[in-house]
């Protein structure tokens, strides 16, 4: 009945006993605490006839037909299993039969690993869907968030704003999405929440303290920008694609974050190459 | 012949490949070209490592790569009781505390570091959730987790052996894994 908590020597993660969602991230060294609600949602894709005011979503176009995505969750807690051990601890979550996540803490690591698995995206309701993971926190971020444009240059983004021209915002969601090639972060005076990705994704911060990343999409209409077919990859078995990936979450002070997320970003981008050979030698012989 | 990956990457500079706005059959073609290139690169890496690991006149067996480790599939680690893992670090600084997760079928394993010392490991059950993929499925029952340390621009080789009853007790620092299972919540759609 209590909240579930896992920790290593750097981070403590607490999960809500009712929903099973991640609800508190604590940096044990700097005593930084972030109240957060992390969950998965889906935007309903626009349909219509591709005239200006009814532009469809598709391979080229992300244009949800509403500003609030729908939550993906089951009744009761989403947690199905907790694994603890000296090297790695895991919390397994099932948000629905097509969205699952494993949150891991490895001994000695400064970050938490969130491995998401999404798909096949249901299609019987004929609704196109764009699936996001979203972190809603208690940070005062003043409409600002930061994305990298090429793994090196970090750009400050501001909600409903463009640096060099006056924006008339007509797409409150899509108009605030930016490329996230390896990381996105939000910060306030004392804390910075950085999420690194294992691939290029789209992301935004549409509310104060909020940070979201798109992880999967499936639509049933062509957006008339040239591809000539819907973004509806059915995969080998015809049901749709299962996508799996990882996000790496860091909670540090803004001063420490810059160096730490660059280190981790490099380590992820140039990860060790692993190869195997059957080995008949005994340890002594081999050494 | 080792230009294939380079050529595949050159072809994939088209914005369609970068942003996924190509027709489905073109997407498959990009994937096929990249895969062929990646397999060829693995051969290059394998030869490079073999060259470095040669002991006198003894050539080590060719290195094998596993592309589905993220869904707990790796024939080499699943089917062999004794195998070695070579980890190459392309960064210009030492990497410590990088964890490997290897799909296996035994109950416990001894892992020996390059310096001959035993490495602490942890075994975790492969669950439907972690192995949820259709198509070629491995048959691993567990994942062997352990940390590796690799020098800058260098490699480390770890020896893994399936533990017998005697070796298990003698020198196998294995962390306990405790599992708390919850009832799987039933969503109306499940």
CSV table of C-alpha atoms in Angstrom, one decimal:
chain,number,residue,atom,x,y,z
A,1,UNK,CA,0.0,0.0,0.0
A,2,UNK,CA,3.0,2.3,0.3
A,3,UNK,CA,4.6,4.3,-2.5
A,4,UNK,CA,7.2,2.2,-4.2
A,5,UNK,CA,10.8,3.6,-4.1
A,6,UNK,CA,14.0,2.5,-5.8
A,7,UNK,CA,17.3,4.2,-5.5
A,8,UNK,CA,21.0,4.0,-6.1
A,9,UNK,CA,23.6,6.3,-4.5
A,10,UNK,CA,22.7,9.2,-6.8
A,11,UNK,CA,19.0,9.0,-7.5
A,12,UNK,CA,15.8,8.0,-5.7
A,13,UNK,CA,12.6,7.4,-7.7
A,14,UNK,CA,9.2,7.2,-6.0
A,15,UNK,CA,6.1,5.8,-7.7
A,16,UNK,CA,2.6,6.7,-6.7
A,17,UNK,CA,0.9,3.8,-4.9
A,18,UNK,CA,-2.4,4.5,-6.6
A,19,UNK,CA,-1.5,5.1,-10.3
A,20,UNK,CA,2.0,3.5,-10.3
A,21,UNK,CA,3.3,6.5,-12.2
A,22,UNK,CA,6.7,8.1,-11.4
A,23,UNK,CA,5.9,10.9,-9.0
A,24,UNK,CA,9.2,12.0,-7.3
A,25,UNK,CA,12.8,12.2,-8.5
A,26,UNK,CA,15.4,13.0,-5.9
A,27,UNK,CA,19.1,13.8,-6.5
A,28,UNK,CA,20.4,12.4,-3.3
A,29,UNK,CA,23.8,14.2,-3.5
A,30,UNK,CA,22.5,17.7,-4.1
A,31,UNK,CA,19.2,17.1,-2.2
A,32,UNK,CA,17.3,18.3,-5.3
A,33,UNK,CA,13.7,17.1,-5.3
A,34,UNK,CA,11.4,17.1,-8.4
A,35,UNK,CA,7.7,16.4,-8.1
A,36,UNK,CA,6.7,14.9,-11.4
A,37,UNK,CA,4.0,12.9,-13.1
A,38,UNK,CA,5.3,10.9,-16.0
A,39,UNK,CA,2.8,9.1,-18.3
A,40,UNK,CA,2.0,8.3,-21.9
A,41,UNK,CA,-0.7,10.2,-24.0
A,42,UNK,CA,-1.9,10.2,-27.6
A,43,UNK,CA,-2.9,13.1,-29.8
A,44,UNK,CA,-5.7,12.4,-32.2
A,45,UNK,CA,-4.5,13.2,-35.7
A,46,UNK,CA,-6.3,15.7,-37.9
A,47,UNK,CA,-8.3,14.5,-40.8
A,48,UNK,CA,-10.1,16.7,-43.3
A,49,UNK,CA,-9.5,17.4,-47.0
A,50,UNK,CA,-6.0,19.1,-47.0
A,51,UNK,CA,-7.4,22.5,-47.8
A,52,UNK,CA,-5.6,25.0,-45.6
A,53,UNK,CA,-7.9,25.1,-42.6
A,54,UNK,CA,-8.4,21.3,-42.6
A,55,UNK,CA,-4.8,20.1,-43.3
A,56,UNK,CA,-4.5,16.5,-42.4
A,57,UNK,CA,-1.8,14.9,-40.3
A,58,UNK,CA,0.5,12.5,-42.2
A,59,UNK,CA,4.1,11.6,-42.9
A,60,UNK,CA,5.1,15.3,-43.4
A,61,UNK,CA,2.5,16.9,-41.1
A,62,UNK,CA,2.1,16.7,-37.3
A,63,UNK,CA,-1.2,18.5,-36.7
A,64,UNK,CA,-3.2,17.1,-33.8
A,65,UNK,CA,-6.9,18.1,-33.8
A,66,UNK,CA,-6.9,19.2,-30.2
A,67,UNK,CA,-4.5,20.7,-27.7
A,68,UNK,CA,-5.1,18.1,-25.0
A,69,UNK,CA,-3.8,14.6,-25.7
A,70,UNK,CA,-5.7,11.6,-24.3
A,71,UNK,CA,-4.0,9.7,-21.4
A,72,UNK,CA,-3.1,6.0,-21.9
A,73,UNK,CA,-3.7,4.2,-18.7
A,74,UNK,CA,-5.4,1.3,-17.1
A,75,UNK,CA,-7.5,1.1,-14.0
A,76,UNK,CA,-5.5,1.0,-10.8
A,77,UNK,CA,-1.7,0.9,-10.7
A,78,UNK,CA,0.3,0.5,-13.9
A,79,UNK,CA,3.1,-1.3,-12.0
A,80,UNK,CA,3.3,-5.0,-12.6
A,81,UNK,CA,6.6,-5.9,-11.2
A,82,UNK,CA,9.5,-4.4,-9.1
A,83,UNK,CA,13.0,-6.0,-9.3
A,84,UNK,CA,15.6,-5.0,-6.8
A,85,UNK,CA,19.2,-6.0,-6.7
A,86,UNK,CA,22.7,-4.7,-6.1
A,87,UNK,CA,23.5,-3.9,-9.7
A,88,UNK,CA,20.2,-2.9,-11.2
A,89,UNK,CA,16.6,-2.2,-9.9
A,90,UNK,CA,13.6,-2.1,-12.2
A,91,UNK,CA,10.0,-1.0,-12.1
A,92,UNK,CA,7.9,-2.6,-14.8
A,93,UNK,CA,4.8,-0.6,-15.9
A,94,UNK,CA,1.9,-1.6,-18.2
A,95,UNK,CA,0.0,1.5,-19.3
A,96,UNK,CA,-2.1,-0.5,-21.8
A,97,UNK,CA,-1.7,-3.7,-23.9
A,98,UNK,CA,0.3,-1.6,-26.4
A,99,UNK,CA,2.3,0.8,-24.2
A,100,UNK,CA,4.7,-0.6,-21.6
A,101,UNK,CA,7.8,0.9,-19.9
A,102,UNK,CA,10.6,-0.4,-17.7
A,103,UNK,CA,12.3,2.2,-15.5
A,104,UNK,CA,15.8,1.2,-14.4
A,105,UNK,CA,18.4,2.4,-12.0
A,106,UNK,CA,21.9,0.9,-12.4
A,107,UNK,CA,24.4,1.0,-9.6
A,108,UNK,CA,26.7,4.0,-9.8
A,109,UNK,CA,24.9,5.7,-12.7
A,110,UNK,CA,23.8,9.4,-12.5
A,111,UNK,CA,20.7,8.9,-14.7
A,112,UNK,CA,17.6,6.8,-14.7
A,113,UNK,CA,16.9,4.7,-17.8
A,114,UNK,CA,13.3,4.7,-19.1
A,115,UNK,CA,12.8,1.9,-21.7
A,116,UNK,CA,9.5,2.5,-23.6
A,117,UNK,CA,7.8,0.0,-25.8
A,118,UNK,CA,4.9,1.3,-27.9
A,119,UNK,CA,2.8,-0.5,-30.5
A,120,UNK,CA,1.2,-1.9,-32.4
A,121,UNK,CA,-0.9,1.3,-32.3
A,122,UNK,CA,-4.6,0.3,-32.5
A,123,UNK,CA,-6.3,1.1,-35.7
A,124,UNK,CA,-9.8,-0.3,-35.5
A,125,UNK,CA,-11.2,3.0,-34.4
A,126,UNK,CA,-9.7,4.6,-37.6
A,127,UNK,CA,-8.2,7.4,-35.5
A,128,UNK,CA,-4.7,8.4,-36.3
A,129,UNK,CA,-2.6,8.6,-33.2
A,130,UNK,CA,0.7,10.3,-32.2
A,131,UNK,CA,2.0,8.8,-29.0
A,132,UNK,CA,4.0,11.0,-26.5
A,133,UNK,CA,5.6,10.5,-23.1
A,134,UNK,CA,5.2,13.5,-20.9
A,135,UNK,CA,6.8,14.7,-17.7
A,136,UNK,CA,4.6,17.2,-15.8
A,137,UNK,CA,6.7,18.8,-13.0
A,138,UNK,CA,6.5,21.5,-10.4
A,139,UNK,CA,9.2,23.6,-12.1
A,140,UNK,CA,8.6,27.3,-13.0
A,141,UNK,CA,10.1,27.3,-16.4
A,142,UNK,CA,8.7,30.6,-17.7
A,143,UNK,CA,7.6,29.2,-21.1
A,144,UNK,CA,11.2,28.2,-21.9
A,145,UNK,CA,12.8,24.9,-22.8
A,146,UNK,CA,16.0,23.8,-24.5
A,147,UNK,CA,16.6,21.4,-27.4
A,148,UNK,CA,19.8,20.5,-29.2
A,149,UNK,CA,19.9,20.9,-32.9
A,150,UNK,CA,22.8,18.6,-33.7
A,151,UNK,CA,24.0,17.1,-30.5
A,152,UNK,CA,26.2,20.1,-29.8
A,153,UNK,CA,24.4,23.4,-30.1
A,154,UNK,CA,21.7,23.9,-27.5
A,155,UNK,CA,18.9,26.2,-28.6
A,156,UNK,CA,16.6,28.1,-26.2
A,157,UNK,CA,13.0,27.7,-27.3
A,158,UNK,CA,10.1,29.8,-26.1
A,159,UNK,CA,6.4,28.9,-26.2
A,160,UNK,CA,4.5,30.6,-29.1
A,161,UNK,CA,7.5,32.6,-30.0
A,162,UNK,CA,10.1,32.9,-32.8
A,163,UNK,CA,13.4,34.6,-32.3
A,164,UNK,CA,13.6,36.5,-35.6
A,165,UNK,CA,10.0,37.1,-36.6
A,166,UNK,CA,6.6,37.8,-35.1
A,167,UNK,CA,4.7,34.6,-34.9
A,168,UNK,CA,0.9,34.3,-35.4
A,169,UNK,CA,0.4,31.0,-33.6
A,170,UNK,CA,-2.3,28.9,-35.3
A,171,UNK,CA,-1.1,25.5,-34.2
A,172,UNK,CA,-0.6,25.6,-30.4
A,173,UNK,CA,0.8,22.0,-30.3
A,174,UNK,CA,2.6,21.5,-33.6
A,175,UNK,CA,3.7,25.1,-33.7
A,176,UNK,CA,5.7,24.5,-30.5
A,177,UNK,CA,7.3,21.2,-31.5
A,178,UNK,CA,11.0,21.2,-32.3
A,179,UNK,CA,13.6,18.6,-33.4
A,180,UNK,CA,15.2,16.8,-30.4
A,181,UNK,CA,18.3,15.1,-31.8
A,182,UNK,CA,19.7,13.9,-28.6
A,183,UNK,CA,18.4,15.8,-25.6
A,184,UNK,CA,15.7,18.3,-24.3
A,185,UNK,CA,15.7,20.0,-20.9
A,186,UNK,CA,13.8,22.4,-18.7
A,187,UNK,CA,15.2,24.2,-15.8
A,188,UNK,CA,14.5,26.7,-13.0
A,189,UNK,CA,16.8,28.4,-10.6
A,190,UNK,CA,17.9,25.3,-8.8
A,191,UNK,CA,17.0,22.3,-10.8
A,192,UNK,CA,17.4,21.1,-14.4
A,193,UNK,CA,15.5,18.1,-15.8
A,194,UNK,CA,17.3,16.7,-18.8
A,195,UNK,CA,16.0,13.9,-20.9
A,196,UNK,CA,18.4,12.3,-23.4
A,197,UNK,CA,17.1,10.2,-26.3
A,198,UNK,CA,18.5,7.3,-28.2
A,199,UNK,CA,17.3,8.6,-31.5
A,200,UNK,CA,16.1,11.9,-33.1
A,201,UNK,CA,12.6,12.7,-31.9
A,202,UNK,CA,10.2,15.7,-31.8
A,203,UNK,CA,9.5,17.4,-28.5
A,204,UNK,CA,8.1,20.4,-26.7
A,205,UNK,CA,7.2,22.0,-23.4
A,206,UNK,CA,3.6,23.1,-23.8
A,207,UNK,CA,3.0,24.0,-20.2
A,208,UNK,CA,5.2,25.4,-17.4
A,209,UNK,CA,7.3,22.6,-16.0
A,210,UNK,CA,6.1,20.2,-18.7
A,211,UNK,CA,8.4,18.3,-21.1
A,212,UNK,CA,7.1,15.9,-23.8
A,213,UNK,CA,8.7,13.7,-26.5
A,214,UNK,CA,6.9,11.9,-29.4
A,215,UNK,CA,7.7,8.2,-29.5
A,216,UNK,CA,5.4,6.7,-32.2
A,217,UNK,CA,2.9,7.7,-34.8
A,218,UNK,CA,0.3,6.0,-37.0
A,219,UNK,CA,-2.2,7.7,-39.4
A,220,UNK,CA,-4.6,6.5,-42.0
A,221,UNK,CA,-4.6,9.5,-44.5
A,222,UNK,CA,-2.1,11.0,-46.9
A,223,UNK,CA,-1.3,14.6,-46.1
A,224,UNK,CA,-0.9,15.4,-49.7
A,225,UNK,CA,2.6,16.7,-49.4
A,226,UNK,CA,4.0,14.2,-51.9
A,227,UNK,CA,4.5,10.8,-50.3
A,228,UNK,CA,1.1,9.7,-51.7
A,229,UNK,CA,0.3,7.2,-48.9
A,230,UNK,CA,-0.6,7.2,-45.2
A,231,UNK,CA,2.0,6.8,-42.5
A,232,UNK,CA,0.6,3.4,-41.6
A,233,UNK,CA,3.5,0.9,-41.5
A,234,UNK,CA,1.9,-2.4,-40.8
A,235,UNK,CA,5.1,-4.3,-40.2
A,236,UNK,CA,5.8,-7.9,-40.9
A,237,UNK,CA,2.7,-9.3,-39.3
A,238,UNK,CA,0.2,-6.7,-40.5
A,239,UNK,CA,-0.7,-5.4,-37.1
A,240,UNK,CA,1.5,-2.3,-37.1
A,241,UNK,CA,5.0,-1.6,-35.8
A,242,UNK,CA,6.2,-2.1,-32.2
A,243,UNK,CA,8.8,0.6,-31.4
A,244,UNK,CA,11.1,0.3,-28.5
A,245,UNK,CA,13.6,2.9,-27.3
A,246,UNK,CA,15.2,4.6,-24.3
A,247,UNK,CA,15.1,7.9,-22.6
A,248,UNK,CA,17.7,8.8,-20.0
A,249,UNK,CA,16.6,11.1,-17.2
A,250,UNK,CA,18.9,13.4,-15.2
A,251,UNK,CA,18.0,15.7,-12.4
A,252,UNK,CA,20.9,18.0,-11.5
A,253,UNK,CA,21.6,21.7,-10.8
A,254,UNK,CA,21.7,23.8,-13.9
A,255,UNK,CA,25.4,24.5,-13.2
A,256,UNK,CA,26.3,20.8,-13.1
A,257,UNK,CA,23.9,19.7,-15.9
A,258,UNK,CA,25.9,21.1,-18.8
A,259,UNK,CA,28.9,18.9,-18.3
A,260,UNK,CA,27.0,15.9,-17.1
A,261,UNK,CA,24.6,15.7,-20.0
A,262,UNK,CA,27.4,16.2,-22.5
A,263,UNK,CA,29.3,13.3,-21.0
A,264,UNK,CA,26.3,11.1,-21.1
A,265,UNK,CA,25.4,12.2,-24.6
A,266,UNK,CA,28.8,11.3,-25.9
A,267,UNK,CA,28.7,7.9,-24.1
A,268,UNK,CA,25.3,7.1,-25.6
A,269,UNK,CA,26.3,8.3,-29.1
A,270,UNK,CA,29.6,6.5,-29.2
A,271,UNK,CA,28.5,3.6,-27.1
A,272,UNK,CA,30.9,0.6,-26.7
A,273,UNK,CA,30.7,-1.9,-29.6
A,274,UNK,CA,30.0,-5.4,-28.2
A,275,UNK,CA,30.9,-8.6,-30.0
A,276,UNK,CA,30.9,-12.2,-28.9
A,277,UNK,CA,33.0,-15.3,-29.6
A,278,UNK,CA,32.3,-18.8,-28.4
A,279,UNK,CA,35.1,-19.6,-26.1
A,280,UNK,CA,36.6,-23.0,-25.4
A,281,UNK,CA,39.6,-21.8,-23.4
A,282,UNK,CA,39.6,-22.0,-19.7
A,283,UNK,CA,40.2,-18.7,-17.9
A,284,UNK,CA,43.8,-19.6,-17.2
A,285,UNK,CA,44.5,-20.7,-20.7
A,286,UNK,CA,42.9,-17.6,-22.2
A,287,UNK,CA,44.7,-15.2,-19.8
B,1,UNK,CA,34.2,-3.7,-50.7
B,2,UNK,CA,33.9,-1.9,-47.3
B,3,UNK,CA,32.3,1.1,-48.9
B,4,UNK,CA,28.7,-0.3,-48.7
B,5,UNK,CA,27.8,1.3,-45.4
B,6,UNK,CA,29.3,4.6,-46.6
B,7,UNK,CA,27.3,4.5,-49.7
B,8,UNK,CA,24.1,3.5,-47.9
B,9,UNK,CA,24.6,6.5,-45.6
B,10,UNK,CA,25.1,8.7,-48.6
B,11,UNK,CA,21.9,7.6,-50.2
B,12,UNK,CA,20.1,8.1,-46.9
B,13,UNK,CA,21.0,11.8,-46.8
B,14,UNK,CA,17.8,12.5,-48.7
B,15,UNK,CA,15.4,14.3,-46.4
B,16,UNK,CA,12.9,11.5,-46.9
B,17,UNK,CA,15.2,9.0,-45.2
B,18,UNK,CA,16.0,11.5,-42.5
B,19,UNK,CA,12.4,12.4,-41.7
B,20,UNK,CA,10.5,9.3,-42.7
B,21,UNK,CA,8.5,10.9,-45.5
B,22,UNK,CA,9.4,8.2,-48.1
B,23,UNK,CA,7.0,5.6,-49.5
B,24,UNK,CA,6.9,2.4,-47.5
B,25,UNK,CA,8.8,0.3,-50.1
B,26,UNK,CA,11.5,3.0,-50.3
B,27,UNK,CA,11.8,2.8,-46.5
B,28,UNK,CA,12.3,-0.9,-46.7
B,29,UNK,CA,15.0,-0.3,-49.3
B,30,UNK,CA,16.9,2.2,-47.2
B,31,UNK,CA,16.7,-0.3,-44.3
B,32,UNK,CA,18.0,-3.1,-46.5
B,33,UNK,CA,21.0,-1.0,-47.8
B,34,UNK,CA,21.9,0.2,-44.2
B,35,UNK,CA,21.7,-3.4,-42.9
B,36,UNK,CA,23.9,-4.7,-45.6
B,37,UNK,CA,26.4,-2.0,-44.9
B,38,UNK,CA,26.2,-2.6,-41.1
B,39,UNK,CA,26.9,-6.3,-41.5
B,40,UNK,CA,29.9,-5.5,-43.7
B,41,UNK,CA,31.2,-3.1,-41.0
B,42,UNK,CA,30.8,-5.8,-38.4
B,43,UNK,CA,33.2,-7.9,-40.5
B,44,UNK,CA,35.7,-5.0,-40.6
B,45,UNK,CA,35.5,-4.7,-36.8
B,46,UNK,CA,35.8,-8.4,-36.3
B,47,UNK,CA,39.0,-8.5,-38.4
B,48,UNK,CA,40.4,-5.5,-36.6
B,49,UNK,CA,39.7,-7.0,-33.2
B,50,UNK,CA,41.0,-10.4,-34.4
B,51,UNK,CA,44.2,-8.7,-35.5
B,52,UNK,CA,44.6,-7.0,-32.0
B,53,UNK,CA,43.7,-10.2,-30.1
B,54,UNK,CA,45.9,-12.6,-32.0
B,55,UNK,CA,48.0,-14.5,-29.5
B,56,UNK,CA,51.2,-15.6,-31.3
B,57,UNK,CA,49.9,-17.7,-34.2
B,58,UNK,CA,46.5,-18.4,-32.6
B,59,UNK,CA,43.7,-16.5,-34.4
B,60,UNK,CA,40.7,-16.0,-32.2
B,61,UNK,CA,37.4,-17.2,-33.7
B,62,UNK,CA,35.5,-14.6,-35.7
B,63,UNK,CA,33.5,-12.1,-33.6
B,64,UNK,CA,29.7,-12.4,-33.7
B,65,UNK,CA,27.4,-9.5,-33.3
B,66,UNK,CA,23.8,-9.4,-31.9
B,67,UNK,CA,21.5,-6.8,-33.3
B,68,UNK,CA,18.5,-7.7,-31.2
B,69,UNK,CA,20.0,-7.4,-27.7
B,70,UNK,CA,17.3,-4.7,-27.0
B,71,UNK,CA,14.7,-7.5,-27.1
B,72,UNK,CA,16.8,-10.1,-25.4
B,73,UNK,CA,17.8,-12.1,-28.4
B,74,UNK,CA,21.4,-13.2,-29.0
B,75,UNK,CA,22.0,-16.8,-30.3
B,76,UNK,CA,25.7,-16.8,-29.3
B,77,UNK,CA,25.0,-16.1,-25.6
B,78,UNK,CA,21.9,-18.2,-25.5
B,79,UNK,CA,23.4,-21.3,-27.0
B,80,UNK,CA,27.0,-21.3,-25.6
B,81,UNK,CA,27.9,-22.2,-22.0
B,82,UNK,CA,31.3,-20.6,-22.5
B,83,UNK,CA,31.8,-17.4,-24.5
B,84,UNK,CA,33.8,-14.2,-24.4
B,85,UNK,CA,32.5,-10.7,-24.8
B,86,UNK,CA,34.7,-8.1,-26.3
B,87,UNK,CA,33.8,-4.5,-25.7
B,88,UNK,CA,35.4,-1.8,-27.8
B,89,UNK,CA,35.3,1.8,-26.5
B,90,UNK,CA,35.4,4.4,-29.4
B,91,UNK,CA,35.6,7.3,-26.9
B,92,UNK,CA,38.8,9.1,-26.1
B,93,UNK,CA,38.3,8.5,-22.4
B,94,UNK,CA,37.8,5.5,-20.2
B,95,UNK,CA,34.3,4.2,-19.8
B,96,UNK,CA,33.4,2.8,-16.4
B,97,UNK,CA,30.1,1.5,-15.2
B,98,UNK,CA,28.7,0.6,-18.6
B,99,UNK,CA,26.3,-2.3,-18.1
B,100,UNK,CA,25.8,-5.2,-20.4
B,101,UNK,CA,22.6,-7.2,-20.5
B,102,UNK,CA,23.1,-10.6,-22.1
B,103,UNK,CA,20.3,-13.0,-22.8
B,104,UNK,CA,21.2,-16.4,-21.4
B,105,UNK,CA,19.5,-19.7,-20.5
B,106,UNK,CA,21.5,-20.8,-17.5
B,107,UNK,CA,20.8,-20.2,-13.8
B,108,UNK,CA,24.1,-18.5,-13.0
B,109,UNK,CA,27.3,-17.6,-14.7
B,110,UNK,CA,30.9,-16.7,-13.7
B,111,UNK,CA,32.2,-13.6,-15.4
B,112,UNK,CA,35.9,-13.0,-15.4
B,113,UNK,CA,37.4,-9.5,-16.1
B,114,UNK,CA,40.5,-9.0,-18.2
B,115,UNK,CA,42.6,-8.9,-15.0
B,116,UNK,CA,41.4,-12.4,-14.1
B,117,UNK,CA,39.2,-11.1,-11.2
B,118,UNK,CA,35.6,-12.2,-10.9
B,119,UNK,CA,33.0,-9.6,-11.8
B,120,UNK,CA,29.8,-9.1,-9.8
B,121,UNK,CA,26.7,-10.1,-11.8
B,122,UNK,CA,23.0,-10.0,-11.5
B,123,UNK,CA,20.4,-12.3,-13.2
B,124,UNK,CA,17.0,-11.0,-14.2
B,125,UNK,CA,14.2,-13.0,-15.6
B,126,UNK,CA,13.2,-12.1,-19.2
B,127,UNK,CA,9.5,-11.2,-19.0
B,128,UNK,CA,7.0,-11.0,-21.8
B,129,UNK,CA,7.3,-7.3,-21.5
B,130,UNK,CA,11.0,-7.2,-22.1
B,131,UNK,CA,10.9,-9.7,-24.9
B,132,UNK,CA,7.7,-8.4,-26.5
B,133,UNK,CA,8.4,-8.8,-30.1
B,134,UNK,CA,6.8,-10.8,-32.9
B,135,UNK,CA,9.0,-12.5,-35.4
B,136,UNK,CA,12.3,-14.3,-34.7
B,137,UNK,CA,12.2,-14.8,-30.9
B,138,UNK,CA,15.1,-15.9,-28.8
B,139,UNK,CA,14.6,-18.5,-26.1
B,140,UNK,CA,16.5,-16.7,-23.4
B,141,UNK,CA,15.0,-17.2,-19.9
B,142,UNK,CA,17.2,-14.6,-18.2
B,143,UNK,CA,19.5,-11.7,-18.7
B,144,UNK,CA,23.0,-11.6,-17.2
B,145,UNK,CA,23.8,-8.1,-16.1
B,146,UNK,CA,27.3,-6.9,-15.2
B,147,UNK,CA,29.3,-3.7,-15.5
B,148,UNK,CA,32.3,-3.3,-17.8
B,149,UNK,CA,35.2,-0.9,-17.8
B,150,UNK,CA,37.0,-0.1,-21.1
B,151,UNK,CA,40.0,2.1,-21.7
B,152,UNK,CA,40.0,5.0,-24.1
B,153,UNK,CA,40.0,3.8,-27.7
B,154,UNK,CA,40.6,0.3,-26.3
B,155,UNK,CA,38.8,-2.9,-25.7
B,156,UNK,CA,38.3,-5.3,-22.9
B,157,UNK,CA,37.4,-9.0,-23.1
B,158,UNK,CA,35.3,-10.7,-20.4
B,159,UNK,CA,35.0,-14.4,-20.2
B,160,UNK,CA,31.6,-15.8,-19.3
B,161,UNK,CA,31.1,-19.4,-18.2
B,162,UNK,CA,27.9,-21.1,-17.1
B,163,UNK,CA,28.4,-21.9,-13.5
B,164,UNK,CA,28.4,-25.5,-12.4
B,165,UNK,CA,27.3,-26.4,-8.9
B,166,UNK,CA,30.9,-26.2,-7.6
B,167,UNK,CA,32.0,-23.0,-9.4
B,168,UNK,CA,28.8,-21.3,-8.3
B,169,UNK,CA,29.6,-21.5,-4.6
B,170,UNK,CA,33.4,-21.0,-4.9
B,171,UNK,CA,33.7,-17.7,-6.6
B,172,UNK,CA,30.7,-16.2,-8.0
B,173,UNK,CA,29.8,-12.8,-6.6
B,174,UNK,CA,26.2,-12.7,-7.8
B,175,UNK,CA,23.9,-10.0,-6.5
B,176,UNK,CA,20.5,-11.3,-5.3
B,177,UNK,CA,17.5,-10.2,-7.4
B,178,UNK,CA,14.2,-9.7,-5.5
B,179,UNK,CA,11.0,-9.6,-7.5
B,180,UNK,CA,7.7,-8.2,-6.3
B,181,UNK,CA,5.0,-9.0,-8.8
B,182,UNK,CA,1.8,-7.1,-8.9
B,183,UNK,CA,-1.5,-8.3,-10.4
B,184,UNK,CA,-1.6,-7.2,-14.0
B,185,UNK,CA,-4.2,-4.5,-14.1
B,186,UNK,CA,-7.0,-5.4,-16.5
B,187,UNK,CA,-7.9,-2.6,-18.9
B,188,UNK,CA,-11.2,-2.8,-20.6
B,189,UNK,CA,-9.4,-3.2,-23.9
B,190,UNK,CA,-7.0,-6.0,-22.8
